[in-house]
PDB file of C-alpha atoms in Angstrom:
ATOM      1  CA  ASP A 868      33.668   4.452 -10.752  1.00 40.00           C
ATOM      2  CA  ASP A 869      34.234   0.620 -10.620  1.00 39.00           C
ATOM      3  CA  VAL A 870      32.889   0.454  -7.006  1.00 40.00           C
ATOM      4  CA  GLU A 871      29.598   1.946  -8.065  1.00 43.00           C
ATOM      5  CA  SER A 872      29.255  -0.395 -11.088  1.00 43.00           C
ATOM      6  CA  ARG A 873      29.441  -3.324  -8.579  1.00 43.00           C
ATOM      7  CA  GLY A 874      26.422  -2.051  -6.777  1.00 46.00           C
ATOM      8  CA  LEU A 875      27.639   0.080  -3.835  1.00 46.00           C
ATOM      9  CA  GLY A 876      24.520   2.258  -4.274  1.00 51.00           C
ATOM     10  CA  ASP A 877      22.367  -0.733  -3.718  1.00 65.00           C
ATOM     11  CA  VAL A 878      24.266  -1.666  -0.497  1.00 75.00           C
ATOM     12  CA  TYR A 879      23.954   1.853   0.825  1.00 75.00           C
ATOM     13  CA  LYS A 880      20.179   2.053   0.054  1.00 80.00           C
ATOM     14  CA  ARG A 881      19.606  -1.434   1.487  1.00 81.00           C
ATOM     15  CA  GLN A 882      21.397  -0.519   4.714  1.00 87.00           C
ATOM     16  CA  ILE A 883      19.257   2.676   5.231  1.00 89.00           C
ATOM     17  CA  ILE A 884      16.127   0.763   4.630  1.00 92.00           C
ATOM     18  CA  LYS A 885      17.119  -1.989   6.998  1.00 91.00           C
ATOM     19  CA  GLU A 886      18.030   0.578   9.722  1.00 93.00           C
ATOM     20  CA  THR A 887      14.903   2.762   9.338  1.00 94.00           C
ATOM     21  CA  GLY A 888      12.356   0.234   8.179  1.00 96.00           C
ATOM     22  CA  GLU A 889      10.926   2.886   5.825  1.00 96.00           C
ATOM     23  CA  PHE A 890      11.201   4.026   2.234  1.00 95.00           C
ATOM     24  CA  VAL A 891       9.293   5.879  -0.494  1.00 96.00           C
ATOM     25  CA  ILE A 892       8.698   4.675  -4.029  1.00 95.00           C
ATOM     26  CA  ASN A 893       8.671   7.717  -6.332  1.00 95.00           C
ATOM     27  CA  LEU A 894       7.072   6.812  -9.712  1.00 96.00           C
ATOM     28  CA  THR A 895       9.143   8.602 -12.340  1.00 95.00           C
ATOM     29  CA  THR A 896       8.200   9.889 -15.752  1.00 94.00           C
ATOM     30  CA  SER A 897       9.725   9.641 -19.211  1.00 94.00           C
ATOM     31  CA  LYS A 898      11.022  13.181 -18.847  1.00 95.00           C
ATOM     32  CA  MET A 899      13.014  12.053 -15.782  1.00 94.00           C
ATOM     33  CA  ALA A 900      14.746   9.130 -17.531  1.00 94.00           C
ATOM     34  CA  ARG A 901      18.239  10.664 -17.336  1.00 94.00           C
ATOM     35  CA  GLU A 902      17.907  11.579 -13.684  1.00 94.00           C
ATOM     36  CA  THR A 903      16.413   8.233 -12.887  1.00 91.00           C
ATOM     37  CA  ASP A 904      19.296   6.451 -14.524  1.00 90.00           C
ATOM     38  CA  LEU A 905      21.874   8.585 -12.726  1.00 89.00           C
ATOM     39  CA  CYS A 906      20.183   7.785  -9.423  1.00 88.00           C
ATOM     40  CA  GLY A 907      20.439   4.064 -10.205  1.00 85.00           C
ATOM     41  CA  MET A 908      24.091   4.330 -11.172  1.00 84.00           C
ATOM     42  CA  LYS A 909      25.504   6.570  -8.402  1.00 83.00           C
ATOM     43  CA  SER A 910      25.730   5.903  -4.645  1.00 82.00           C
ATOM     44  CA  GLY A 911      24.023   8.278  -2.259  1.00 84.00           C
ATOM     45  CA  ALA A 912      26.996   7.684   0.012  1.00 84.00           C
ATOM     46  CA  LYS A 913      29.090   9.761  -2.397  1.00 84.00           C
ATOM     47  CA  LEU A 914      26.673  12.089  -4.100  1.00 87.00           C
ATOM     48  CA  ASP A 915      23.653  14.146  -3.056  1.00 89.00           C
ATOM     49  CA  LYS A 916      21.435  12.848  -5.904  1.00 90.00           C
ATOM     50  CA  PHE A 917      18.531  15.181  -5.056  1.00 89.00           C
ATOM     51  CA  THR A 918      20.802  18.261  -5.628  1.00 92.00           C
ATOM     52  CA  LYS A 919      22.463  16.789  -8.570  1.00 93.00           C
ATOM     53  CA  CYS A 920      19.187  16.059 -10.343  1.00 93.00           C
ATOM     54  CA  HIS A 921      17.500  19.274  -9.165  1.00 95.00           C
ATOM     55  CA  PHE A 922      14.745  17.369  -7.410  1.00 95.00           C
ATOM     56  CA  GLU A 923      12.355  19.331  -5.249  1.00 96.00           C
ATOM     57  CA  THR A 924      11.365  17.327  -2.199  1.00 95.00           C
ATOM     58  CA  GLU A 925       9.176  17.445   0.894  1.00 95.00           C
ATOM     59  CA  LYS A 926       8.837  15.227   3.830  1.00 95.00           C
ATOM     60  CA  ALA A 927       6.476  12.328   3.411  1.00 96.00           C
ATOM     61  CA  GLN A 928       3.328  12.180   5.632  1.00 96.00           C
ATOM     62  CA  THR A 929       3.780   8.809   7.266  1.00 98.00           C
ATOM     63  CA  VAL A 930       7.505   7.986   7.023  1.00 97.00           C
ATOM     64  CA  ASP A 931      10.658   9.996   7.680  1.00 96.00           C
ATOM     65  CA  CYS A 932      11.693  10.020   4.068  1.00 93.00           C
ATOM     66  CA  PRO A 933      11.483  12.615   1.233  1.00 93.00           C
ATOM     67  CA  VAL A 934       9.061  12.452  -1.739  1.00 95.00           C
ATOM     68  CA  ILE A 935      10.093  13.894  -4.985  1.00 96.00           C
ATOM     69  CA  LEU A 936       7.676  16.631  -6.116  1.00 96.00           C
ATOM     70  CA  GLN A 937       8.426  16.103  -9.809  1.00 96.00           C
ATOM     71  CA  CYS A 938       6.989  12.519  -9.480  1.00 96.00           C
ATOM     72  CA  PRO A 939       3.297  12.199 -10.228  1.00 96.00           C
ATOM     73  CA  VAL A 940       2.907   9.502  -7.467  1.00 96.00           C
ATOM     74  CA  SER A 941       4.821   8.724  -4.324  1.00 97.00           C
ATOM     75  CA  LEU A 942       4.150   5.661  -2.215  1.00 97.00           C
ATOM     76  CA  GLU A 943       5.161   5.758   1.417  1.00 97.00           C
ATOM     77  CA  CYS A 944       6.137   2.345   2.812  1.00 97.00           C
ATOM     78  CA  LYS A 945       7.023   0.640   6.068  1.00 98.00           C
ATOM     79  CA  VAL A 946       8.950  -2.644   5.983  1.00 97.00           C
ATOM     80  CA  ARG A 947       7.144  -5.599   7.358  1.00 97.00           C
ATOM     81  CA  ILE A 948       9.566  -8.414   6.306  1.00 96.00           C
ATOM     82  CA  ALA A 949      13.139  -8.201   5.034  1.00 93.00           C
ATOM     83  CA  ASN A 950      14.388 -11.344   3.292  1.00 93.00           C
ATOM     84  CA  ASP A 951      18.162 -11.496   2.587  1.00 89.00           C
ATOM     85  CA  LEU A 952      18.752 -13.243  -0.710  1.00 89.00           C
ATOM     86  CA  GLY A 953      22.539 -12.993  -0.905  1.00 83.00           C
ATOM     87  CA  SER A 954      23.282 -10.073  -3.248  1.00 80.00           C
ATOM     88  CA  HIS A 955      19.876  -8.622  -2.727  1.00 84.00           C
ATOM     89  CA  THR A 956      17.261  -8.122  -0.018  1.00 89.00           C
ATOM     90  CA  MET A 957      13.555  -8.461  -0.703  1.00 92.00           C
ATOM     91  CA  PHE A 958      11.535  -5.960   1.326  1.00 94.00           C
ATOM     92  CA  ILE A 959       7.845  -6.699   1.859  1.00 96.00           C
ATOM     93  CA  ALA A 960       6.224  -3.486   2.993  1.00 97.00           C
ATOM     94  CA  ALA A 961       2.882  -1.897   3.693  1.00 98.00           C
ATOM     95  CA  ILE A 962       1.919   1.245   1.868  1.00 98.00           C
ATOM     96  CA  THR A 963       1.147   3.727   4.703  1.00 98.00           C
ATOM     97  CA  GLY A 964       0.634   6.925   2.638  1.00 97.00           C
ATOM     98  CA  MET A 965       0.394   8.143  -0.860  1.00 96.00           C
ATOM     99  CA  SER A 966       0.723  11.490  -2.686  1.00 95.00           C
ATOM    100  CA  VAL A 967      -0.581  12.072  -6.095  1.00 95.00           C
ATOM    101  CA  ASP A 968      -0.209  15.173  -8.311  1.00 95.00           C
ATOM    102  CA  GLU A 969      -3.667  16.767  -8.405  1.00 95.00           C
ATOM    103  CA  ARG A 970      -3.352  17.123 -12.229  1.00 94.00           C
ATOM    104  CA  TYR A 971      -3.998  13.373 -12.464  1.00 94.00           C
ATOM    105  CA  VAL A 972      -7.055  13.167 -10.189  1.00 95.00           C
ATOM    106  CA  ASP A 973     -10.468  13.748 -11.784  1.00 93.00           C
ATOM    107  CA  SER A 974     -13.576  15.273 -10.163  1.00 95.00           C
ATOM    108  CA  LYS A 975     -14.667  11.857  -8.892  1.00 95.00           C
ATOM    109  CA  GLY A 976     -11.372  11.181  -7.247  1.00 93.00           C
ATOM    110  CA  LYS A 977     -10.094   8.614  -9.831  1.00 91.00           C
ATOM    111  CA  ILE A 978      -6.401   8.687 -10.464  1.00 91.00           C
ATOM    112  CA  ASN A 979      -5.755   8.942 -14.203  1.00 89.00           C
ATOM    113  CA  LEU A 980      -2.033   8.247 -14.758  1.00 87.00           C
ATOM    114  CA  GLN A 981      -2.205   7.456 -18.445  1.00 87.00           C
ATOM    115  CA  GLN A 982      -1.406  11.146 -19.093  1.00 87.00           C
ATOM    116  CA  ALA A 983       1.467  11.255 -16.552  1.00 91.00           C
ATOM    117  CA  GLY A 984       4.125   9.776 -18.956  1.00 91.00           C
ATOM    118  CA  LEU A 985       5.257   7.184 -16.477  1.00 94.00           C
ATOM    119  CA  MET A 986       8.346   5.230 -17.171  1.00 93.00           C
ATOM    120  CA  ALA A 987       9.345   1.598 -16.402  1.00 92.00           C
ATOM    121  CA  TYR A 988      12.678  -0.180 -16.194  1.00 90.00           C
ATOM    122  CA  SER A 989      13.088  -3.823 -17.354  1.00 88.00           C
ATOM    123  CA  HIS A 990      16.241  -5.804 -17.988  1.00 88.00           C
ATOM    124  CA  GLY A 991      18.497  -2.842 -18.466  1.00 87.00           C
ATOM    125  CA  GLU A 992      16.171  -0.738 -20.557  1.00 90.00           C
ATOM    126  CA  TYR A 993      13.665   2.111 -20.009  1.00 91.00           C
ATOM    127  CA  PHE A 994      10.209   2.116 -21.473  1.00 92.00           C
ATOM    128  CA  ALA A 995       7.498   4.849 -21.732  1.00 91.00           C
ATOM    129  CA  LEU A 996       4.112   3.694 -20.291  1.00 87.00           C
ATOM    130  CA  GLY A 997       0.599   5.006 -20.777  1.00 74.00           C
ATOM    131  CA  ARG A 998      -1.457   2.967 -23.208  1.00 76.00           C
ATOM    132  CA  LYS A 999      -4.566   1.512 -21.688  1.00 76.00           C
ATOM    133  CA  LEU A1000      -4.898  -2.195 -22.373  1.00 76.00           C
ATOM    134  CA  GLY A1001      -8.193  -2.885 -20.615  1.00 79.00           C
ATOM    135  CA  ASP A1002     -10.214  -2.530 -17.406  1.00 82.00           C
ATOM    136  CA  PHE A1003     -10.216  -4.883 -14.473  1.00 84.00           C
ATOM    137  CA  GLY A1004     -12.252  -7.982 -15.369  1.00 88.00           C
ATOM    138  CA  PHE A1005     -12.367  -7.304 -19.172  1.00 84.00           C
ATOM    139  CA  SER A1006     -11.032 -10.865 -19.906  1.00 86.00           C
ATOM    140  CA  VAL A1007     -14.051 -12.530 -18.343  1.00 90.00           C
ATOM    141  CA  ARG A1008     -16.786 -10.021 -19.093  1.00 85.00           C
ATOM    142  CA  LYS A1009     -19.580 -11.233 -21.289  1.00 83.00           C
ATOM    143  CA  LYS A1010     -19.790  -9.703 -24.700  1.00 79.00           C
ATOM    144  CA  GLY A1011     -22.279  -6.847 -24.747  1.00 72.00           C
ATOM    145  CA  ALA A1012     -22.169  -6.355 -21.017  1.00 63.00           C
ATOM    146  CA  GLY A1013     -21.956  -2.833 -19.666  1.00 58.00           C
ATOM    147  CA  LYS A1014     -18.614  -1.118 -19.358  1.00 54.00           C
TER     148      LYS A1014
END
């Protein structure tokens, strides 16, 4: 549909976020690439994306939005600032809640997402994530210092 290719879905989502001041960021996996792409291409004004993609949902803890249970991490957000930038709106938000699939939390409470098969989108392409590149501070740590 030509209307959707011009970003109607973005207008619809943007309006909902402006009206409610809330949203959830559901981190998707490589196994969800097809569904994630469909959700980016189709407007929720015309299609129930959750049903079409067979997503299981539950209400978030701190916002009135659904979290997608197939996603390993969901971040619940409340808008603090909305900057209109013409064709886009930049939302600056506070994370007010988070849900994490227990499979990715170790006995010490550390979240280990490298096994989750997360996916990223950049410049029209999808990429699988997961290879560890270093720990925080590795670039300035003295050689031979503890890990």
